[in-house]
Amino acid sequence: MRLYRGLLRNARAFFDDTSREFIQSETKRLFRQNHNDVMLDRVHRKLTGARTTLHLLERANKHIFKDALSVLGYGYGRKGPRKLVMLEATVGVEVREEIFGSVHDVEKYRPAFFALAKHQMGLDKLSVNKDTLRSEHPINVAKMQDEHWKKIRHSVLPPVDAATMDILEERASTGVITSSAQYLNPDYAHVIRAWEERWVKFPEKRQVRRLYRRLLESIDRMDVTTVMVPNPGKYLDERPRRTTELAPGVDKPDLIPKKVYSFVKSPMAGKQEPEDANIIDTAGMDAHGNIQS
């Protein structure tokens, strides 16, 4: 119980609300799921992992940059269990679903995932490299392509919606983490603010800007638009069917809707602030950089 309370206490102290809620809920779920486990080796491994997470949170709450960035990565699905959940929510790939088939097949039945993988990895990286295969038999190529999709699925990073991107960009720009109490009833807002003042350890603004700008380097915003495209099935076969006298394409529309997925990187991603030593006051200087008397 000491380990459990320590995880929850340090999770409450983390400054990012999304990561804080995820760590708290995941800690409760895992301890509830494994409290009856009788396999000593497995219990030992899980307790070791929990202690590692606790030490990571303790360092993150001391505002050590790489550890705080690692916790943010877990909270926003850059790694860990939330990554697969966000892929399901954004591009429709279920947690236990296996991607299989050729590049053309995946583009057809999982267009959002295909567009994301194409954006992050490039179209030429989606097909298995046949030069590395022992055999170019179609069955072997198809099998290795399915294995290649597994690697791609674990490599791609889920996108976020526009609302989440706006919050991250605001924090990366201002260095201020707005209290979650602003969205609540005023009667309860002061309770939340008092709770945050007691538990949450906010870093300084400069550190907040650096953390969220580095985080934005691995985050894309997904925009979905609908366009009308020619119906490919309208004129595939103009011959009359045996069961009807009408051609197959007569009752089909000329245009059909199609969703187009685009991914945008934030302009704040990785943007570096000028160091104080590099800021030169040019007031009182002439065109050659000499101080005017």
Coordinates of C-alpha atoms in Angstrom, one line a residue:
M1 CA 0.0 0.0 0.0
R2 CA 2.9 2.3 0.6
L3 CA 3.9 2.0 -3.1
Y4 CA 0.3 2.5 -4.2
R5 CA -0.1 5.7 -2.1
G6 CA 3.3 7.0 -3.3
L7 CA 2.3 6.6 -6.9
L8 CA -1.0 8.4 -6.4
R9 CA 0.6 11.2 -4.3
N10 CA 3.3 11.9 -6.9
A11 CA 0.7 11.7 -9.7
R12 CA -1.3 14.3 -8.0
A13 CA 1.7 16.6 -7.8
F14 CA 2.4 16.5 -11.6
F15 CA 1.7 19.8 -13.3
D16 CA 0.0 18.5 -16.5
D17 CA -3.7 17.6 -15.9
T18 CA -4.0 15.1 -18.8
S19 CA -0.9 13.1 -17.7
R20 CA -2.0 13.4 -14.1
E21 CA -5.4 11.9 -14.7
F22 CA -4.0 9.1 -16.9
I23 CA -1.4 8.0 -14.3
Q24 CA -3.9 8.0 -11.5
S25 CA -6.5 6.0 -13.5
E26 CA -3.9 3.6 -14.8
T27 CA -2.4 3.0 -11.4
K28 CA -5.8 2.2 -9.9
R29 CA -6.6 -0.1 -12.7
L30 CA -3.4 -2.1 -12.6
F31 CA -3.4 -2.5 -8.8
R32 CA -7.1 -3.5 -8.9
Q33 CA -6.4 -6.0 -11.7
N34 CA -3.3 -7.6 -10.1
H35 CA -4.1 -7.6 -6.4
N36 CA -5.0 -11.3 -6.4
D37 CA -2.1 -12.5 -8.5
V38 CA -0.3 -15.5 -6.8
M39 CA 2.6 -15.9 -9.3
L40 CA 5.5 -14.6 -7.3
D41 CA 7.9 -14.0 -10.2
R42 CA 5.2 -12.0 -12.1
V43 CA 4.3 -10.0 -9.0
H44 CA 7.9 -9.2 -8.4
R45 CA 8.3 -7.9 -12.0
K46 CA 5.2 -5.7 -11.7
L47 CA 6.3 -4.3 -8.4
T48 CA 9.7 -3.5 -9.8
G49 CA 8.0 -1.7 -12.7
A50 CA 5.8 0.2 -10.3
R51 CA 8.9 1.4 -8.3
T52 CA 10.5 2.5 -11.5
T53 CA 7.5 4.5 -12.4
L54 CA 7.4 6.0 -8.9
H55 CA 11.1 7.1 -9.2
L56 CA 10.3 8.6 -12.6
L57 CA 7.4 10.6 -11.1
E58 CA 9.6 11.8 -8.2
R59 CA 12.2 13.1 -10.6
A60 CA 9.6 14.7 -12.9
N61 CA 8.1 16.5 -9.9
K62 CA 11.5 17.9 -9.3
H63 CA 11.2 19.3 -12.8
I64 CA 14.1 17.4 -14.3
F65 CA 13.6 18.0 -18.0
K66 CA 14.0 14.5 -19.6
D67 CA 11.9 12.8 -16.8
A68 CA 9.1 15.4 -17.0
L69 CA 9.1 15.1 -20.8
S70 CA 8.9 11.3 -20.4
V71 CA 5.8 11.6 -18.2
L72 CA 4.2 13.9 -20.7
G73 CA 4.8 11.3 -23.4
Y74 CA 2.9 8.7 -21.4
G75 CA 0.0 11.2 -20.9
Y76 CA -0.3 12.2 -24.5
G77 CA 0.1 8.7 -26.0
R78 CA 3.6 9.1 -27.4
K79 CA 4.4 5.8 -25.7
G80 CA 2.8 3.3 -23.3
P81 CA -0.7 1.9 -23.1
R82 CA -2.4 5.1 -24.1
K83 CA -0.7 5.1 -27.5
L84 CA -2.9 2.2 -28.8
V85 CA -6.0 3.7 -27.3
M86 CA -5.4 7.0 -29.0
L87 CA -4.8 5.2 -32.3
E88 CA -8.2 3.5 -32.0
A89 CA -9.9 6.8 -31.2
T90 CA -8.2 8.8 -34.0
V91 CA -7.6 6.5 -36.9
G92 CA -9.9 3.6 -36.1
V93 CA -7.3 0.8 -35.5
E94 CA -8.5 -1.2 -32.5
V95 CA -6.2 -2.1 -29.7
R96 CA -6.0 -5.8 -30.6
E97 CA -6.6 -5.4 -34.3
E98 CA -3.9 -6.8 -36.7
I99 CA -3.2 -4.8 -39.9
F100 CA -2.7 -7.1 -42.9
G101 CA -2.8 -7.0 -46.7
S102 CA -1.0 -5.1 -49.4
V103 CA -0.5 -1.3 -49.3
H104 CA -3.5 -0.9 -51.6
D105 CA -5.7 -3.0 -49.4
V106 CA -4.8 -1.1 -46.2
E107 CA -5.3 2.2 -48.0
K108 CA -8.8 1.0 -48.9
Y109 CA -10.1 -0.5 -45.6
R110 CA -8.0 1.7 -43.1
P111 CA -7.6 5.0 -44.9
A112 CA -6.9 7.1 -41.8
F113 CA -4.2 4.8 -40.6
F114 CA -2.7 4.6 -44.0
A115 CA -2.6 8.4 -44.3
L116 CA -1.0 8.7 -40.9
A117 CA 1.7 6.1 -41.7
K118 CA 2.4 7.7 -45.1
H119 CA 2.8 11.1 -43.5
Q120 CA 5.1 10.0 -40.7
M121 CA 7.2 7.3 -42.5
G122 CA 6.8 8.0 -46.2
L123 CA 5.1 6.0 -48.9
D124 CA 8.3 4.0 -49.9
K125 CA 8.7 2.7 -46.3
L126 CA 5.2 1.2 -46.2
S127 CA 6.1 -1.7 -48.5
V128 CA 8.4 -4.5 -47.4
N129 CA 11.8 -4.4 -49.0
K130 CA 11.9 -7.4 -51.3
D131 CA 15.7 -7.2 -51.5
T132 CA 16.0 -8.5 -47.9
L133 CA 13.7 -11.5 -48.4
R134 CA 15.0 -15.0 -49.0
S135 CA 12.2 -15.7 -51.4
E136 CA 10.0 -13.5 -53.6
H137 CA 7.2 -16.0 -53.8
P138 CA 3.9 -14.1 -53.5
I139 CA 2.9 -16.0 -50.3
N140 CA 6.2 -15.2 -48.6
V141 CA 6.0 -11.5 -49.7
A142 CA 2.4 -11.3 -48.3
K143 CA 3.5 -12.9 -45.0
M144 CA 6.4 -10.5 -44.6
Q145 CA 4.2 -7.5 -45.5
D146 CA 1.9 -8.5 -42.7
E147 CA 4.9 -8.6 -40.3
H148 CA 6.0 -5.2 -41.6
W149 CA 2.6 -3.7 -40.8
K150 CA 3.1 -4.8 -37.1
K151 CA 6.3 -2.8 -37.0
I152 CA 4.7 0.2 -38.7
R153 CA 1.8 0.2 -36.2
H154 CA 4.2 0.3 -33.2
S155 CA 6.2 3.1 -34.9
V156 CA 3.5 5.6 -35.8
L157 CA 2.4 8.1 -33.3
P158 CA -1.3 9.0 -32.8
P159 CA -2.4 12.5 -33.8
V160 CA -4.5 14.8 -31.6
D161 CA -7.6 16.9 -32.3
A162 CA -7.6 20.7 -32.8
A163 CA -8.8 21.4 -29.2
T164 CA -5.9 19.5 -27.7
M165 CA -3.4 21.1 -30.1
D166 CA -4.7 24.6 -29.1
I167 CA -4.1 23.8 -25.4
L168 CA -0.6 22.6 -26.0
E169 CA 0.3 25.6 -28.2
E170 CA -1.0 28.0 -25.6
R171 CA 1.1 26.4 -22.9
A172 CA 4.1 26.3 -25.3
S173 CA 3.6 30.0 -26.0
T174 CA 2.8 31.5 -22.6
G175 CA 4.3 29.0 -20.2
V176 CA 1.1 29.2 -18.1
I177 CA -0.9 26.1 -17.3
T178 CA -4.5 27.2 -16.8
S179 CA -6.3 25.8 -13.9
S180 CA -8.9 23.2 -14.6
A181 CA -11.2 25.0 -12.2
Q182 CA -12.1 27.6 -14.9
Y183 CA -14.5 25.0 -16.5
L184 CA -16.3 24.2 -13.3
N185 CA -19.2 25.7 -11.4
P186 CA -17.9 28.8 -9.4
D187 CA -19.1 27.1 -6.2
Y188 CA -16.6 24.3 -6.7
A189 CA -13.8 26.3 -8.4
H190 CA -12.3 27.5 -5.2
V191 CA -12.1 24.0 -3.9
I192 CA -10.2 22.8 -7.0
R193 CA -7.8 25.8 -6.8
A194 CA -7.1 25.1 -3.2
W195 CA -6.4 21.4 -4.1
E196 CA -4.0 22.4 -6.8
E197 CA -2.2 24.9 -4.6
R198 CA -1.7 22.1 -2.0
W199 CA -0.7 19.3 -4.3
V200 CA 0.5 20.4 -7.8
K201 CA 4.1 21.5 -8.2
F202 CA 4.1 23.9 -11.2
P203 CA 7.5 24.5 -12.8
E204 CA 8.6 28.0 -13.9
K205 CA 7.2 29.4 -17.1
R206 CA 10.4 29.0 -19.1
Q207 CA 10.5 25.3 -18.2
V208 CA 6.9 24.9 -19.2
R209 CA 7.5 26.5 -22.6
R210 CA 10.5 24.2 -23.2
L211 CA 8.7 21.1 -22.2
Y212 CA 5.6 21.7 -24.4
R213 CA 7.6 22.8 -27.4
R214 CA 9.7 19.6 -27.3
L215 CA 6.5 17.6 -26.8
L216 CA 4.9 19.2 -29.9
E217 CA 7.8 17.9 -32.0
S218 CA 6.2 14.4 -31.9
I219 CA 2.5 15.5 -32.2
D220 CA 0.5 16.1 -35.3
R221 CA -3.0 17.6 -35.6
M222 CA -5.4 15.6 -37.7
D223 CA -7.8 17.4 -40.0
V224 CA -10.6 15.5 -41.8
T225 CA -12.4 17.0 -44.8
T226 CA -15.0 15.5 -47.1
V227 CA -14.7 16.0 -50.9
M228 CA -16.8 14.6 -53.7
V229 CA -14.9 12.3 -56.1
P230 CA -16.0 10.4 -59.2
N231 CA -17.7 7.1 -58.4
P232 CA -15.3 4.3 -59.5
G233 CA -18.0 1.7 -59.6
K234 CA -20.4 3.5 -61.9
Y235 CA -19.0 2.6 -65.2
L236 CA -17.0 -0.5 -64.4
D237 CA -19.4 -2.7 -66.4
E238 CA -21.9 -1.3 -68.8
R239 CA -23.2 -4.7 -69.9
P240 CA -26.8 -5.6 -68.8
R241 CA -27.0 -8.1 -66.0
R242 CA -29.0 -11.3 -66.4
T243 CA -31.4 -10.4 -63.6
T244 CA -32.2 -7.0 -64.9
E245 CA -32.4 -5.1 -68.2
L246 CA -30.7 -2.0 -66.7
A247 CA -26.9 -1.4 -66.8
P248 CA -25.2 -1.7 -63.4
G249 CA -24.2 2.0 -63.3
V250 CA -27.6 3.6 -64.2
D251 CA -28.8 4.0 -60.7
K252 CA -25.4 4.9 -59.2
P253 CA -24.4 8.5 -58.5
D254 CA -21.7 10.2 -60.5
L255 CA -20.0 11.5 -57.4
I256 CA -19.5 10.0 -54.0
P257 CA -18.2 11.5 -50.8
K258 CA -14.6 10.7 -49.7
K259 CA -12.8 11.6 -46.5
V260 CA -9.4 13.2 -46.9
Y261 CA -7.0 13.1 -43.9
S262 CA -4.3 15.7 -43.5
F263 CA -1.8 16.1 -40.7
V264 CA -0.3 19.5 -39.6
K265 CA 2.7 20.1 -37.3
S266 CA 2.5 23.0 -34.9
P267 CA 4.6 26.0 -35.7
M268 CA 5.6 26.0 -32.0
A269 CA 7.2 22.6 -32.3
G270 CA 10.8 22.7 -31.2
K271 CA 10.9 26.4 -31.4
Q272 CA 13.8 27.7 -29.3
E273 CA 13.8 30.8 -27.3
P274 CA 16.8 33.2 -27.7
E275 CA 19.3 33.0 -24.8
D276 CA 19.8 36.1 -22.8
A277 CA 23.4 36.2 -23.8
N278 CA 22.5 36.3 -27.5
I279 CA 20.1 39.2 -27.2
I280 CA 22.0 42.4 -28.2
D281 CA 20.5 45.8 -27.5
T282 CA 21.2 47.7 -30.7
A283 CA 19.9 51.0 -29.3
G284 CA 22.6 53.8 -29.7
M285 CA 24.5 51.9 -32.4
D286 CA 25.2 53.0 -35.9
A287 CA 25.0 50.9 -39.1
H288 CA 28.4 49.4 -38.4
G289 CA 27.7 48.3 -34.8
N290 CA 29.7 51.1 -33.3
I291 CA 28.4 52.9 -30.2
Q292 CA 27.5 56.5 -31.1
S293 CA 28.7 59.2 -28.7

